[in-house]
Amino acid sequence: MRFRSWLAPVAIFPLLCVVACDDEDVPADDGTGSGTASGTGGGGGTGGNPAESVPAEPLAGDLAVCPEPWGTTVPAEGQNDGYTVAGQDRSFWLMLPPATFTGPRPLFVAWNGTGETGQSFSARAKLEAFTARGFIVLAPDDVGNGSVWPVWDAMHAPGADVPDDNPDLLLFDSLVACAAGHMSIDKNRVYTGGHSAGGIMANYMLRHRSQLFAGGIVASGVFSLTGPNEPSPLDEMMVIVTWGGDSDGYSGGAGEVDVPEINFVEQASLASVYYDEQPAVGQANCTADVGHAWLDAANDWMIDLLLAHPKSLGSDNVVVEPTPEGSGVTCKLEPFEYQGGIVSECPMQTTVAGCDKSCQFVADCAVENGTVGPILGPQLTELGFSGDQNKVCDGCITKCESLATAPADAEVLACMTDAQAASICGPGIDGALPVIDALNVCCDAQLDSLYCTEVCAIFADSSAAGFLTVCEQFAPPG
């Protein structure tokens, strides 16, 4: 187990209120310490009490960044419309804690999933648990800005991330600064989280604004392609990664993009391992056999852990206590290591040179990929893969042999053979890019290649189309 030197020990009952209650709200400590994290040491010499080590301080607001009329209009509890940023008319759902809570409040910025609003996600995830503990909950509504997945602008092809042009990031920056100008937000306890498409955005935000956040909850969110073009070590945070067990999958669409299936287990592992490897970041991961869902049964557990780790708190020797009895949720500090196990071995005999290597290249990067394999399932079947999870490769070679009859095909397959020998595939969307990059290079200007023409036709209506840029050359007229 890895321990982060800044993780803070805490017992549940003092924590419930040292950061979020008036004196009259403080429950008696029964001495059980039955919370999320416990241990010894640290806390700036205050016995590990995070509220004393890192007291609440107001986040500096800026009413000048508020679009009209929000510079003079205080956001109301509930739905707020007409918040114009980056030329877009935006809206958000606001939840406030009971009036008994005073002083700077913790903030939780929540990101909705596909087909949801800030309000509907807040209800589904039961985020009233956060306001009951003193949080302000700010839940923007998406307007379909994403390019890879058309909800939040959170995933970008390698090299395409431009934060200054990201309308959702601009909304976040403006909304938080404006809200802090109107209400008292604790700068040491700003957190974020979301589920599904919102989990993708949570990954993006934590990787682009770690200097602001004290932590967050990434729930069933894609991790791949959410990082900046030039990654740098993240600032101090506590990140909780969650998923709904082996059956955590989604099928459906957004905008013009549809996926037959995506499973979030591999993506949870990528996120868990990444955050665990960040020197200044504490990581916990939680799962339950509930499918594609937010783990609301562990809301208080997660709140405890987040509040135990305000910004810039130094401590060590943290252990995770059991989650609530009957919740079905298990959590740990060790990073979640995904064990895929899908193997697709192509026959090494072919009547057309390069078909075996090209098919094995697709098998390595796509079929065996725990994220991409299900997403591109129908397209892999069209390429000739068959059987359980498209693991049988023989049909791919047969199809390649029937297609590769033009002189240009020999050049394309020779190029694919060289690329396959020099490439290493891996997990996640990033791990599938070597074969996509190879197709973009090998099919370039090979308009007489029947192999490239067919591959582009197969993937034209898939989520991979935006990455196969070479296929624009093979688009049918009109």
Tab-separated table of C-alpha atoms in Angstrom:
chain	number	residue	atom	x	y	z
A	1	MET	CA	0.000	0.000	0.000
A	2	ARG	CA	1.223	3.471	-0.823
A	3	PHE	CA	0.760	6.280	1.650
A	4	ARG	CA	0.751	9.932	0.703
A	5	SER	CA	2.517	12.125	3.208
A	6	TRP	CA	-0.294	14.685	3.111
A	7	LEU	CA	-3.243	12.328	3.765
A	8	ALA	CA	-5.067	13.226	6.956
A	9	PRO	CA	-6.384	10.854	9.630
A	10	VAL	CA	-9.806	11.626	11.034
A	11	ALA	CA	-12.680	10.096	12.966
A	12	ILE	CA	-16.146	10.492	11.561
A	13	PHE	CA	-18.117	12.411	14.196
A	14	PRO	CA	-15.677	15.260	14.794
A	15	LEU	CA	-15.266	15.514	11.027
A	16	LEU	CA	-18.964	15.854	10.350
A	17	CYS	CA	-19.014	19.246	11.923
A	18	VAL	CA	-15.559	20.660	12.475
A	19	VAL	CA	-15.652	21.858	8.893
A	20	ALA	CA	-19.360	22.323	8.409
A	21	CYS	CA	-21.350	23.050	11.564
A	22	ASP	CA	-22.012	25.654	14.179
A	23	ASP	CA	-21.330	24.704	17.756
A	24	GLU	CA	-24.939	23.806	18.395
A	25	ASP	CA	-24.889	21.363	15.469
A	26	VAL	CA	-21.962	19.299	16.758
A	27	PRO	CA	-23.041	15.758	17.712
A	28	ALA	CA	-21.418	14.014	20.610
A	29	ASP	CA	-18.480	11.814	19.713
A	30	ASP	CA	-19.253	8.278	20.787
A	31	GLY	CA	-15.583	7.429	20.651
A	32	THR	CA	-15.976	4.752	17.997
A	33	GLY	CA	-14.150	6.606	15.268
A	34	SER	CA	-16.433	4.792	12.825
A	35	GLY	CA	-15.594	6.826	9.762
A	36	THR	CA	-13.669	6.646	6.555
A	37	ALA	CA	-10.102	7.307	7.480
A	38	SER	CA	-8.103	6.950	10.614
A	39	GLY	CA	-4.490	6.832	11.628
A	40	THR	CA	-1.848	8.712	13.507
A	41	GLY	CA	0.302	11.751	13.121
A	42	GLY	CA	0.230	14.942	11.172
A	43	GLY	CA	-2.242	17.732	10.932
A	44	GLY	CA	0.196	20.520	11.579
A	45	GLY	CA	0.622	19.566	15.206
A	46	THR	CA	-3.094	19.821	16.004
A	47	GLY	CA	-3.748	16.147	16.576
A	48	GLY	CA	-4.920	15.495	13.034
A	49	ASN	CA	-8.038	17.707	13.145
A	50	PRO	CA	-8.361	18.954	9.548
A	51	ALA	CA	-10.526	21.939	10.495
A	52	GLU	CA	-7.900	23.195	12.898
A	53	SER	CA	-4.969	22.378	10.614
A	54	VAL	CA	-6.583	23.991	7.594
A	55	PRO	CA	-9.318	26.362	8.755
A	56	ALA	CA	-11.998	27.537	6.381
A	57	GLU	CA	-10.983	30.596	4.353
A	58	PRO	CA	-13.096	32.469	1.828
A	59	LEU	CA	-12.342	31.892	-1.830
A	60	ALA	CA	-11.697	35.200	-3.563
A	61	GLY	CA	-14.612	35.982	-5.836
A	62	ASP	CA	-14.803	38.327	-8.779
A	63	LEU	CA	-18.171	39.827	-9.638
A	64	ALA	CA	-16.555	41.493	-12.648
A	65	VAL	CA	-16.436	38.133	-14.442
A	66	CYS	CA	-20.164	37.581	-13.955
A	67	PRO	CA	-22.134	38.045	-17.166
A	68	GLU	CA	-25.106	40.375	-16.965
A	69	PRO	CA	-27.238	40.382	-14.909
A	70	TRP	CA	-25.318	38.094	-12.565
A	71	GLY	CA	-22.971	40.770	-11.296
A	72	THR	CA	-25.848	42.157	-9.256
A	73	THR	CA	-28.192	39.165	-9.231
A	74	VAL	CA	-27.443	36.535	-6.592
A	75	PRO	CA	-27.915	32.984	-7.910
A	76	ALA	CA	-31.069	31.458	-6.451
A	77	GLU	CA	-31.418	28.023	-4.977
A	78	GLY	CA	-32.746	25.802	-7.750
A	79	GLN	CA	-32.529	26.376	-11.508
A	80	ASN	CA	-30.669	29.420	-12.859
A	81	ASP	CA	-30.815	30.294	-16.562
A	82	GLY	CA	-29.321	32.937	-18.825
A	83	TYR	CA	-25.684	32.674	-17.727
A	84	THR	CA	-23.840	33.633	-20.930
A	85	VAL	CA	-20.240	32.487	-21.323
A	86	ALA	CA	-18.158	32.089	-24.482
A	87	GLY	CA	-21.154	33.117	-26.550
A	88	GLN	CA	-23.309	30.311	-25.152
A	89	ASP	CA	-26.465	30.631	-23.086
A	90	ARG	CA	-25.770	28.384	-20.089
A	91	SER	CA	-27.660	27.314	-17.000
A	92	PHE	CA	-26.974	25.617	-13.683
A	93	TRP	CA	-28.663	23.998	-10.707
A	94	LEU	CA	-27.762	25.352	-7.245
A	95	MET	CA	-28.232	23.561	-3.930
A	96	LEU	CA	-27.527	25.318	-0.642
A	97	PRO	CA	-26.934	23.976	2.867
A	98	PRO	CA	-29.347	24.740	5.720
A	99	ALA	CA	-29.090	28.255	7.106
A	100	THR	CA	-27.647	26.882	10.347
A	101	PHE	CA	-24.322	26.441	8.559
A	102	THR	CA	-22.270	29.635	8.618
A	103	GLY	CA	-18.871	30.753	7.423
A	104	PRO	CA	-17.136	29.706	4.214
A	105	ARG	CA	-18.791	26.548	2.859
A	106	PRO	CA	-17.262	23.581	1.046
A	107	LEU	CA	-18.166	23.552	-2.655
A	108	PHE	CA	-18.979	20.517	-4.787
A	109	VAL	CA	-19.173	21.132	-8.544
A	110	ALA	CA	-21.213	18.314	-10.112
A	111	TRP	CA	-21.229	17.252	-13.772
A	112	ASN	CA	-24.265	15.500	-15.241
A	113	GLY	CA	-24.207	12.390	-17.404
A	114	THR	CA	-25.541	11.821	-20.921
A	115	GLY	CA	-29.157	12.907	-21.344
A	116	GLU	CA	-29.274	14.566	-17.922
A	117	THR	CA	-29.296	18.046	-16.452
A	118	GLY	CA	-27.605	19.351	-13.358
A	119	GLN	CA	-30.898	18.995	-11.525
A	120	SER	CA	-31.668	15.442	-12.613
A	121	PHE	CA	-28.134	14.246	-11.889
A	122	SER	CA	-28.182	15.891	-8.456
A	123	ALA	CA	-31.406	14.019	-7.699
A	124	ARG	CA	-30.138	10.680	-9.074
A	125	ALA	CA	-26.872	10.888	-7.141
A	126	LYS	CA	-28.711	12.082	-4.010
A	127	LEU	CA	-26.433	15.074	-3.661
A	128	GLU	CA	-28.660	16.411	-0.895
A	129	ALA	CA	-26.286	14.345	1.266
A	130	PHE	CA	-23.665	16.987	0.476
A	131	THR	CA	-25.824	19.981	1.369
A	132	ALA	CA	-26.881	18.244	4.568
A	133	ARG	CA	-23.206	18.281	5.500
A	134	GLY	CA	-22.765	21.975	4.750
A	135	PHE	CA	-21.773	21.907	1.078
A	136	ILE	CA	-22.842	24.262	-1.652
A	137	VAL	CA	-23.584	22.116	-4.728
A	138	LEU	CA	-23.171	23.775	-8.123
A	139	ALA	CA	-24.309	21.633	-11.065
A	140	PRO	CA	-23.945	23.169	-14.548
A	141	ASP	CA	-26.062	21.864	-17.429
A	142	ASP	CA	-24.251	20.556	-20.482
A	143	VAL	CA	-25.058	21.885	-23.970
A	144	GLY	CA	-23.346	19.146	-25.983
A	145	ASN	CA	-19.940	20.763	-26.476
A	146	GLY	CA	-17.934	17.560	-26.583
A	147	SER	CA	-16.251	16.446	-29.802
A	148	VAL	CA	-15.289	12.844	-28.962
A	149	TRP	CA	-18.371	12.303	-26.768
A	150	PRO	CA	-20.888	15.107	-27.392
A	151	VAL	CA	-21.783	16.049	-23.808
A	152	TRP	CA	-18.961	17.884	-22.014
A	153	ASP	CA	-15.860	19.121	-23.849
A	154	ALA	CA	-13.710	16.700	-21.878
A	155	MET	CA	-12.016	14.337	-24.359
A	156	HIS	CA	-9.672	15.392	-27.149
A	157	ALA	CA	-7.602	13.619	-29.735
A	158	PRO	CA	-3.892	13.744	-28.868
A	159	GLY	CA	-2.580	17.264	-29.339
A	160	ALA	CA	-6.038	18.786	-29.762
A	161	ASP	CA	-6.685	19.987	-26.210
A	162	VAL	CA	-6.874	23.791	-26.086
A	163	PRO	CA	-8.108	24.836	-22.614
A	164	ASP	CA	-8.468	28.505	-23.515
A	165	ASP	CA	-11.032	27.555	-26.149
A	166	ASN	CA	-12.936	25.006	-24.045
A	167	PRO	CA	-16.381	26.545	-23.434
A	168	ASP	CA	-17.152	24.206	-20.528
A	169	LEU	CA	-13.876	25.047	-18.807
A	170	LEU	CA	-14.567	28.743	-19.368
A	171	LEU	CA	-18.024	28.240	-17.849
A	172	PHE	CA	-16.488	26.591	-14.785
A	173	ASP	CA	-13.926	29.343	-14.248
A	174	SER	CA	-16.530	32.080	-14.596
A	175	LEU	CA	-19.216	30.347	-12.562
A	176	VAL	CA	-17.000	29.559	-9.571
A	177	ALA	CA	-15.488	33.049	-9.466
A	178	CYS	CA	-18.934	34.645	-9.796
A	179	ALA	CA	-20.487	32.365	-7.161
A	180	ALA	CA	-17.628	33.133	-4.771
A	181	GLY	CA	-18.390	36.823	-5.228
A	182	HIS	CA	-21.956	36.267	-4.041
A	183	MET	CA	-21.555	33.606	-1.347
A	184	SER	CA	-18.902	32.429	1.077
A	185	ILE	CA	-17.013	29.456	-0.412
A	186	ASP	CA	-14.150	27.756	1.391
A	187	LYS	CA	-11.073	27.966	-0.846
A	188	ASN	CA	-9.515	24.989	0.961
A	189	ARG	CA	-12.502	22.714	0.290
A	190	VAL	CA	-13.453	22.962	-3.370
A	191	TYR	CA	-14.284	19.548	-4.847
A	192	THR	CA	-15.750	18.205	-8.062
A	193	GLY	CA	-17.353	15.021	-9.306
A	194	GLY	CA	-19.606	13.450	-11.862
A	195	HIS	CA	-20.890	10.162	-13.238
A	196	SER	CA	-20.548	8.637	-16.717
A	197	ALA	CA	-20.145	11.602	-19.113
A	198	GLY	CA	-19.893	13.672	-15.934
A	199	GLY	CA	-17.135	11.346	-14.728
A	200	ILE	CA	-15.239	12.094	-17.940
A	201	MET	CA	-15.562	15.796	-17.172
A	202	ALA	CA	-14.470	15.213	-13.575
A	203	ASN	CA	-11.266	13.601	-14.871
A	204	TYR	CA	-10.737	16.535	-17.219
A	205	MET	CA	-11.282	19.112	-14.477
A	206	LEU	CA	-9.037	17.383	-11.936
A	207	ARG	CA	-6.263	17.189	-14.536
A	208	HIS	CA	-6.658	20.816	-15.668
A	209	ARG	CA	-7.501	22.636	-12.420
A	210	SER	CA	-5.729	20.665	-9.704
A	211	GLN	CA	-4.374	23.902	-8.232
A	212	LEU	CA	-7.934	24.798	-7.188
A	213	PHE	CA	-9.414	21.472	-6.163
A	214	ALA	CA	-8.900	19.710	-2.867
A	215	GLY	CA	-10.244	16.550	-4.484
A	216	GLY	CA	-13.073	14.913	-6.324
A	217	ILE	CA	-15.121	11.842	-7.210
A	218	VAL	CA	-14.672	10.237	-10.623
A	219	ALA	CA	-17.624	7.881	-11.068
A	220	SER	CA	-17.714	5.512	-14.065
A	221	GLY	CA	-15.885	8.048	-16.185
A	222	VAL	CA	-13.573	7.592	-19.159
A	223	PHE	CA	-10.031	8.600	-18.251
A	224	SER	CA	-8.453	8.292	-21.712
A	225	LEU	CA	-7.897	11.516	-23.667
A	226	THR	CA	-8.835	13.802	-20.748
A	227	GLY	CA	-5.346	15.106	-20.045
A	228	PRO	CA	-3.656	18.294	-21.237
A	229	ASN	CA	-1.307	18.318	-24.226
A	230	GLU	CA	1.642	18.859	-21.906
A	231	PRO	CA	0.910	17.052	-18.621
A	232	SER	CA	2.546	18.245	-15.422
A	233	PRO	CA	2.379	16.814	-11.898
A	234	LEU	CA	-0.956	17.428	-10.230
A	235	ASP	CA	-1.342	19.599	-7.157
A	236	GLU	CA	-2.367	18.150	-3.791
A	237	MET	CA	-5.765	16.455	-3.970
A	238	MET	CA	-7.771	13.483	-2.713
A	239	VAL	CA	-9.417	11.611	-5.590
A	240	ILE	CA	-12.007	8.859	-5.220
A	241	VAL	CA	-12.518	6.616	-8.272
A	242	THR	CA	-15.726	4.555	-8.361
A	243	TRP	CA	-17.377	2.063	-10.693
A	244	GLY	CA	-20.364	-0.252	-10.533
A	245	GLY	CA	-18.652	-3.630	-10.686
A	246	ASP	CA	-17.921	-5.812	-13.698
A	247	SER	CA	-21.320	-4.999	-15.207
A	248	ASP	CA	-20.678	-1.248	-15.280
A	249	GLY	CA	-21.478	-0.609	-18.928
A	250	TYR	CA	-23.409	1.815	-21.111
A	251	SER	CA	-24.948	1.690	-24.564
A	252	GLY	CA	-26.581	4.623	-26.269
A	253	GLY	CA	-25.762	7.848	-27.984
A	254	ALA	CA	-25.249	11.567	-27.756
A	255	GLY	CA	-25.452	13.951	-30.669
A	256	GLU	CA	-24.421	11.996	-33.749
A	257	VAL	CA	-22.250	9.496	-31.857
A	258	ASP	CA	-23.551	6.087	-30.791
A	259	VAL	CA	-21.808	3.291	-28.932
A	260	PRO	CA	-23.153	-0.264	-28.855
A	261	GLU	CA	-21.422	-0.820	-25.537
A	262	ILE	CA	-18.693	0.591	-23.359
A	263	ASN	CA	-17.517	-0.968	-20.120
A	264	PHE	CA	-16.024	1.375	-17.526
A	265	VAL	CA	-13.982	-1.118	-15.497
A	266	GLU	CA	-10.761	-0.670	-17.465
A	267	GLN	CA	-11.182	3.116	-17.403
A	268	ALA	CA	-11.636	3.052	-13.619
A	269	SER	CA	-8.353	1.188	-13.359
A	270	LEU	CA	-6.535	3.666	-15.600
A	271	ALA	CA	-7.782	6.548	-13.471
A	272	SER	CA	-7.025	4.815	-10.173
A	273	VAL	CA	-3.462	3.927	-11.180
A	274	TYR	CA	-2.800	7.383	-12.626
A	275	TYR	CA	-3.944	9.308	-9.561
A	276	ASP	CA	-2.130	6.884	-7.275
A	277	GLU	CA	1.112	7.503	-9.162
A	278	GLN	CA	0.855	11.284	-8.800
A	279	PRO	CA	3.243	12.196	-5.951
A	280	ALA	CA	0.959	14.793	-4.345
A	281	VAL	CA	-2.373	13.015	-4.894
A	282	GLY	CA	-4.153	10.656	-2.545
A	283	GLN	CA	-6.275	7.985	-4.213
A	284	ALA	CA	-9.051	5.697	-3.027
A	285	ASN	CA	-11.265	3.496	-5.150
A	286	CYS	CA	-14.715	2.093	-4.468
A	287	THR	CA	-16.923	-0.417	-6.229
A	288	ALA	CA	-20.246	-2.186	-5.821
A	289	ASP	CA	-22.145	-4.636	-7.997
A	290	VAL	CA	-24.738	-2.080	-9.147
A	291	GLY	CA	-23.958	-1.597	-12.853
A	292	HIS	CA	-23.699	1.860	-14.331
A	293	ALA	CA	-24.627	3.939	-11.297
A	294	TRP	CA	-23.357	6.519	-8.828
A	295	LEU	CA	-22.577	4.827	-5.497
A	296	ASP	CA	-24.985	6.947	-3.452
A	297	ALA	CA	-25.003	4.360	-0.653
A	298	ALA	CA	-21.469	5.549	0.099
A	299	ASN	CA	-22.152	9.284	-0.191
A	300	ASP	CA	-21.433	10.017	3.465
A	301	TRP	CA	-18.351	7.800	3.353
A	302	MET	CA	-17.023	9.741	0.370
A	303	ILE	CA	-17.929	13.084	1.943
A	304	ASP	CA	-15.997	12.102	5.065
A	305	LEU	CA	-12.923	11.248	3.050
A	306	LEU	CA	-13.032	14.434	1.007
A	307	LEU	CA	-13.532	16.657	4.032
A	308	ALA	CA	-10.674	14.872	5.765
A	309	HIS	CA	-8.417	16.205	3.020
A	310	PRO	CA	-8.714	19.954	2.568
A	311	LYS	CA	-6.111	21.658	0.443
A	312	SER	CA	-2.517	21.639	1.756
A	313	LEU	CA	-2.935	19.353	4.748
A	314	GLY	CA	0.104	17.287	5.721
A	315	SER	CA	-0.272	13.917	7.494
A	316	ASP	CA	0.443	10.230	7.037
A	317	ASN	CA	-0.436	6.656	8.043
A	318	VAL	CA	-3.987	6.665	6.733
A	319	VAL	CA	-6.108	3.534	6.611
A	320	VAL	CA	-9.571	3.098	5.129
A	321	GLU	CA	-12.303	1.995	7.496
A	322	PRO	CA	-15.220	-0.200	6.358
A	323	THR	CA	-17.981	1.408	4.344
A	324	PRO	CA	-21.506	1.488	5.799
A	325	GLU	CA	-22.911	-1.932	6.615
A	326	GLY	CA	-25.385	-3.053	3.996
A	327	SER	CA	-24.171	-0.537	1.392
A	328	GLY	CA	-22.581	-3.198	-0.800
A	329	VAL	CA	-19.689	-0.813	-1.427
A	330	THR	CA	-16.078	-1.782	-0.823
A	331	CYS	CA	-13.238	0.740	-0.875
A	332	LYS	CA	-9.474	0.582	-0.658
A	333	LEU	CA	-6.385	2.760	-0.960
A	334	GLU	CA	-4.363	0.378	-3.132
A	335	PRO	CA	-4.733	1.267	-6.826
A	336	PHE	CA	-7.204	-0.841	-8.764
A	337	GLU	CA	-5.288	-3.005	-11.243
A	338	TYR	CA	-7.516	-4.189	-14.085
A	339	GLN	CA	-7.028	-7.744	-15.311
A	340	GLY	CA	-8.386	-7.898	-18.863
A	341	GLY	CA	-7.637	-11.369	-20.086
A	342	ILE	CA	-8.917	-11.044	-23.683
A	343	VAL	CA	-6.459	-12.703	-26.114
A	344	SER	CA	-6.895	-12.859	-29.873
A	345	GLU	CA	-4.248	-14.807	-31.788
A	346	CYS	CA	-4.361	-14.607	-35.573
A	347	PRO	CA	-3.099	-17.508	-37.733
A	348	MET	CA	0.287	-16.707	-39.188
A	349	GLN	CA	-0.569	-18.187	-42.575
A	350	THR	CA	-1.968	-16.086	-45.396
A	351	THR	CA	-2.092	-16.084	-49.169
A	352	VAL	CA	-1.579	-12.307	-49.255
A	353	ALA	CA	1.511	-10.928	-47.546
A	354	GLY	CA	0.683	-8.660	-44.633
A	355	CYS	CA	-2.908	-9.742	-44.000
A	356	ASP	CA	-1.851	-11.799	-40.983
A	357	LYS	CA	0.172	-8.924	-39.481
A	358	SER	CA	-2.507	-6.317	-40.187
A	359	CYS	CA	-5.218	-8.442	-38.581
A	360	GLN	CA	-3.038	-9.151	-35.570
A	361	PHE	CA	-2.394	-5.417	-35.277
A	362	VAL	CA	-6.156	-4.776	-35.086
A	363	ALA	CA	-6.554	-7.657	-32.645
A	364	ASP	CA	-3.827	-6.336	-30.339
A	365	CYS	CA	-4.994	-2.726	-30.305
A	366	ALA	CA	-8.770	-3.077	-30.565
A	367	VAL	CA	-10.123	-6.576	-29.907
A	368	GLU	CA	-8.013	-7.064	-26.785
A	369	ASN	CA	-8.662	-3.511	-25.562
A	370	GLY	CA	-11.158	-3.541	-22.681
A	371	THR	CA	-12.514	-0.123	-23.643
A	372	VAL	CA	-12.334	-0.072	-27.427
A	373	GLY	CA	-13.259	-3.710	-28.112
A	374	PRO	CA	-16.902	-3.350	-27.003
A	375	ILE	CA	-17.273	0.127	-28.537
A	376	LEU	CA	-16.141	-1.065	-31.971
A	377	GLY	CA	-17.735	-4.497	-31.706
A	378	PRO	CA	-19.926	-4.227	-34.839
A	379	GLN	CA	-17.068	-2.816	-36.913
A	380	LEU	CA	-14.669	-5.558	-35.789
A	381	THR	CA	-17.272	-8.115	-36.815
A	382	GLU	CA	-17.497	-6.484	-40.246
A	383	LEU	CA	-13.729	-6.765	-40.524
A	384	GLY	CA	-14.135	-10.527	-40.099
A	385	PHE	CA	-13.550	-11.080	-36.379
A	386	SER	CA	-16.029	-13.449	-34.769
A	387	GLY	CA	-16.870	-15.479	-31.687
A	388	ASP	CA	-17.087	-14.375	-28.064
A	389	GLN	CA	-15.866	-10.777	-27.802
A	390	ASN	CA	-14.631	-11.035	-31.424
A	391	LYS	CA	-11.619	-13.062	-30.316
A	392	VAL	CA	-11.571	-15.356	-33.392
A	393	CYS	CA	-9.337	-13.730	-36.008
A	394	ASP	CA	-9.463	-16.173	-38.957
A	395	GLY	CA	-12.241	-14.325	-40.770
A	396	CYS	CA	-10.272	-11.085	-40.695
A	397	ILE	CA	-7.460	-12.687	-42.674
A	398	THR	CA	-9.912	-14.206	-45.139
A	399	LYS	CA	-11.580	-10.836	-45.692
A	400	CYS	CA	-8.247	-9.066	-46.074
A	401	GLU	CA	-7.169	-11.633	-48.673
A	402	SER	CA	-10.363	-11.078	-50.664
A	403	LEU	CA	-9.920	-7.294	-50.605
A	404	ALA	CA	-6.207	-6.789	-51.137
A	405	THR	CA	-6.075	-7.399	-54.879
A	406	ALA	CA	-4.807	-4.033	-56.176
A	407	PRO	CA	-1.102	-3.093	-56.441
A	408	ALA	CA	-1.677	-0.309	-53.898
A	409	ASP	CA	-2.826	-2.909	-51.348
A	410	ALA	CA	0.605	-4.550	-51.324
A	411	GLU	CA	2.161	-1.228	-50.348
A	412	VAL	CA	-0.480	-0.584	-47.688
A	413	LEU	CA	-0.099	-4.029	-46.089
A	414	ALA	CA	3.711	-3.792	-46.147
A	415	CYS	CA	3.392	-0.468	-44.340
A	416	MET	CA	0.982	-1.992	-41.798
A	417	THR	CA	3.398	-4.901	-41.247
A	418	ASP	CA	6.255	-2.507	-40.445
A	419	ALA	CA	4.012	-0.442	-38.152
A	420	GLN	CA	2.802	-3.529	-36.308
A	421	ALA	CA	6.367	-4.616	-35.618
A	422	ALA	CA	7.286	-1.186	-34.251
A	423	SER	CA	4.148	-0.528	-32.175
A	424	ILE	CA	2.997	-1.380	-28.688
A	425	CYS	CA	-0.735	-1.442	-28.039
A	426	GLY	CA	-2.159	-0.897	-24.577
A	427	PRO	CA	-5.297	-0.318	-22.528
A	428	GLY	CA	-7.806	2.474	-22.992
A	429	ILE	CA	-8.460	4.605	-26.041
A	430	ASP	CA	-4.837	5.722	-26.061
A	431	GLY	CA	-3.782	2.087	-26.308
A	432	ALA	CA	-5.733	1.645	-29.544
A	433	LEU	CA	-4.196	4.655	-31.258
A	434	PRO	CA	-1.137	2.842	-32.708
A	435	VAL	CA	-3.268	0.925	-35.214
A	436	ILE	CA	-5.331	4.036	-36.009
A	437	ASP	CA	-2.175	6.090	-36.519
A	438	ALA	CA	-0.788	3.358	-38.760
A	439	LEU	CA	-3.915	3.342	-40.934
A	440	ASN	CA	-3.710	7.127	-41.237
A	441	VAL	CA	-0.131	6.836	-42.480
A	442	CYS	CA	-0.362	3.683	-44.572
A	443	CYS	CA	-3.594	4.581	-46.379
A	444	ASP	CA	-2.566	8.156	-47.088
A	445	ALA	CA	-2.902	8.884	-50.819
A	446	GLN	CA	-3.538	5.186	-51.538
A	447	LEU	CA	-6.893	5.838	-53.160
A	448	ASP	CA	-6.628	2.672	-55.297
A	449	SER	CA	-6.352	0.462	-52.216
A	450	LEU	CA	-9.460	-1.687	-51.875
A	451	TYR	CA	-8.344	-2.592	-48.353
A	452	CYS	CA	-8.242	1.057	-47.210
A	453	THR	CA	-11.488	1.829	-49.015
A	454	GLU	CA	-13.291	-0.985	-47.196
A	455	VAL	CA	-11.779	-0.178	-43.791
A	456	CYS	CA	-12.895	3.432	-44.124
A	457	ALA	CA	-16.378	2.384	-45.192
A	458	ILE	CA	-16.683	0.069	-42.171
A	459	PHE	CA	-15.614	2.703	-39.643
A	460	ALA	CA	-17.368	5.664	-41.290
A	461	ASP	CA	-20.295	5.698	-38.854
A	462	SER	CA	-18.387	4.632	-35.737
A	463	SER	CA	-16.878	6.595	-32.894
A	464	ALA	CA	-13.460	5.924	-34.462
A	465	ALA	CA	-14.304	7.987	-37.542
A	466	GLY	CA	-13.003	11.216	-36.015
A	467	PHE	CA	-9.611	9.597	-35.416
A	468	LEU	CA	-9.292	8.012	-38.867
A	469	THR	CA	-8.644	11.316	-40.574
A	470	VAL	CA	-7.229	9.619	-43.678
A	471	CYS	CA	-10.712	8.337	-44.467
A	472	GLU	CA	-11.755	11.804	-45.577
A	473	GLN	CA	-9.819	10.960	-48.762
A	474	PHE	CA	-12.001	7.900	-49.311
A	475	ALA	CA	-15.353	9.556	-48.663
A	476	PRO	CA	-17.875	8.866	-51.446
A	477	PRO	CA	-18.716	11.846	-53.690
A	478	GLY	CA	-21.464	14.130	-52.355
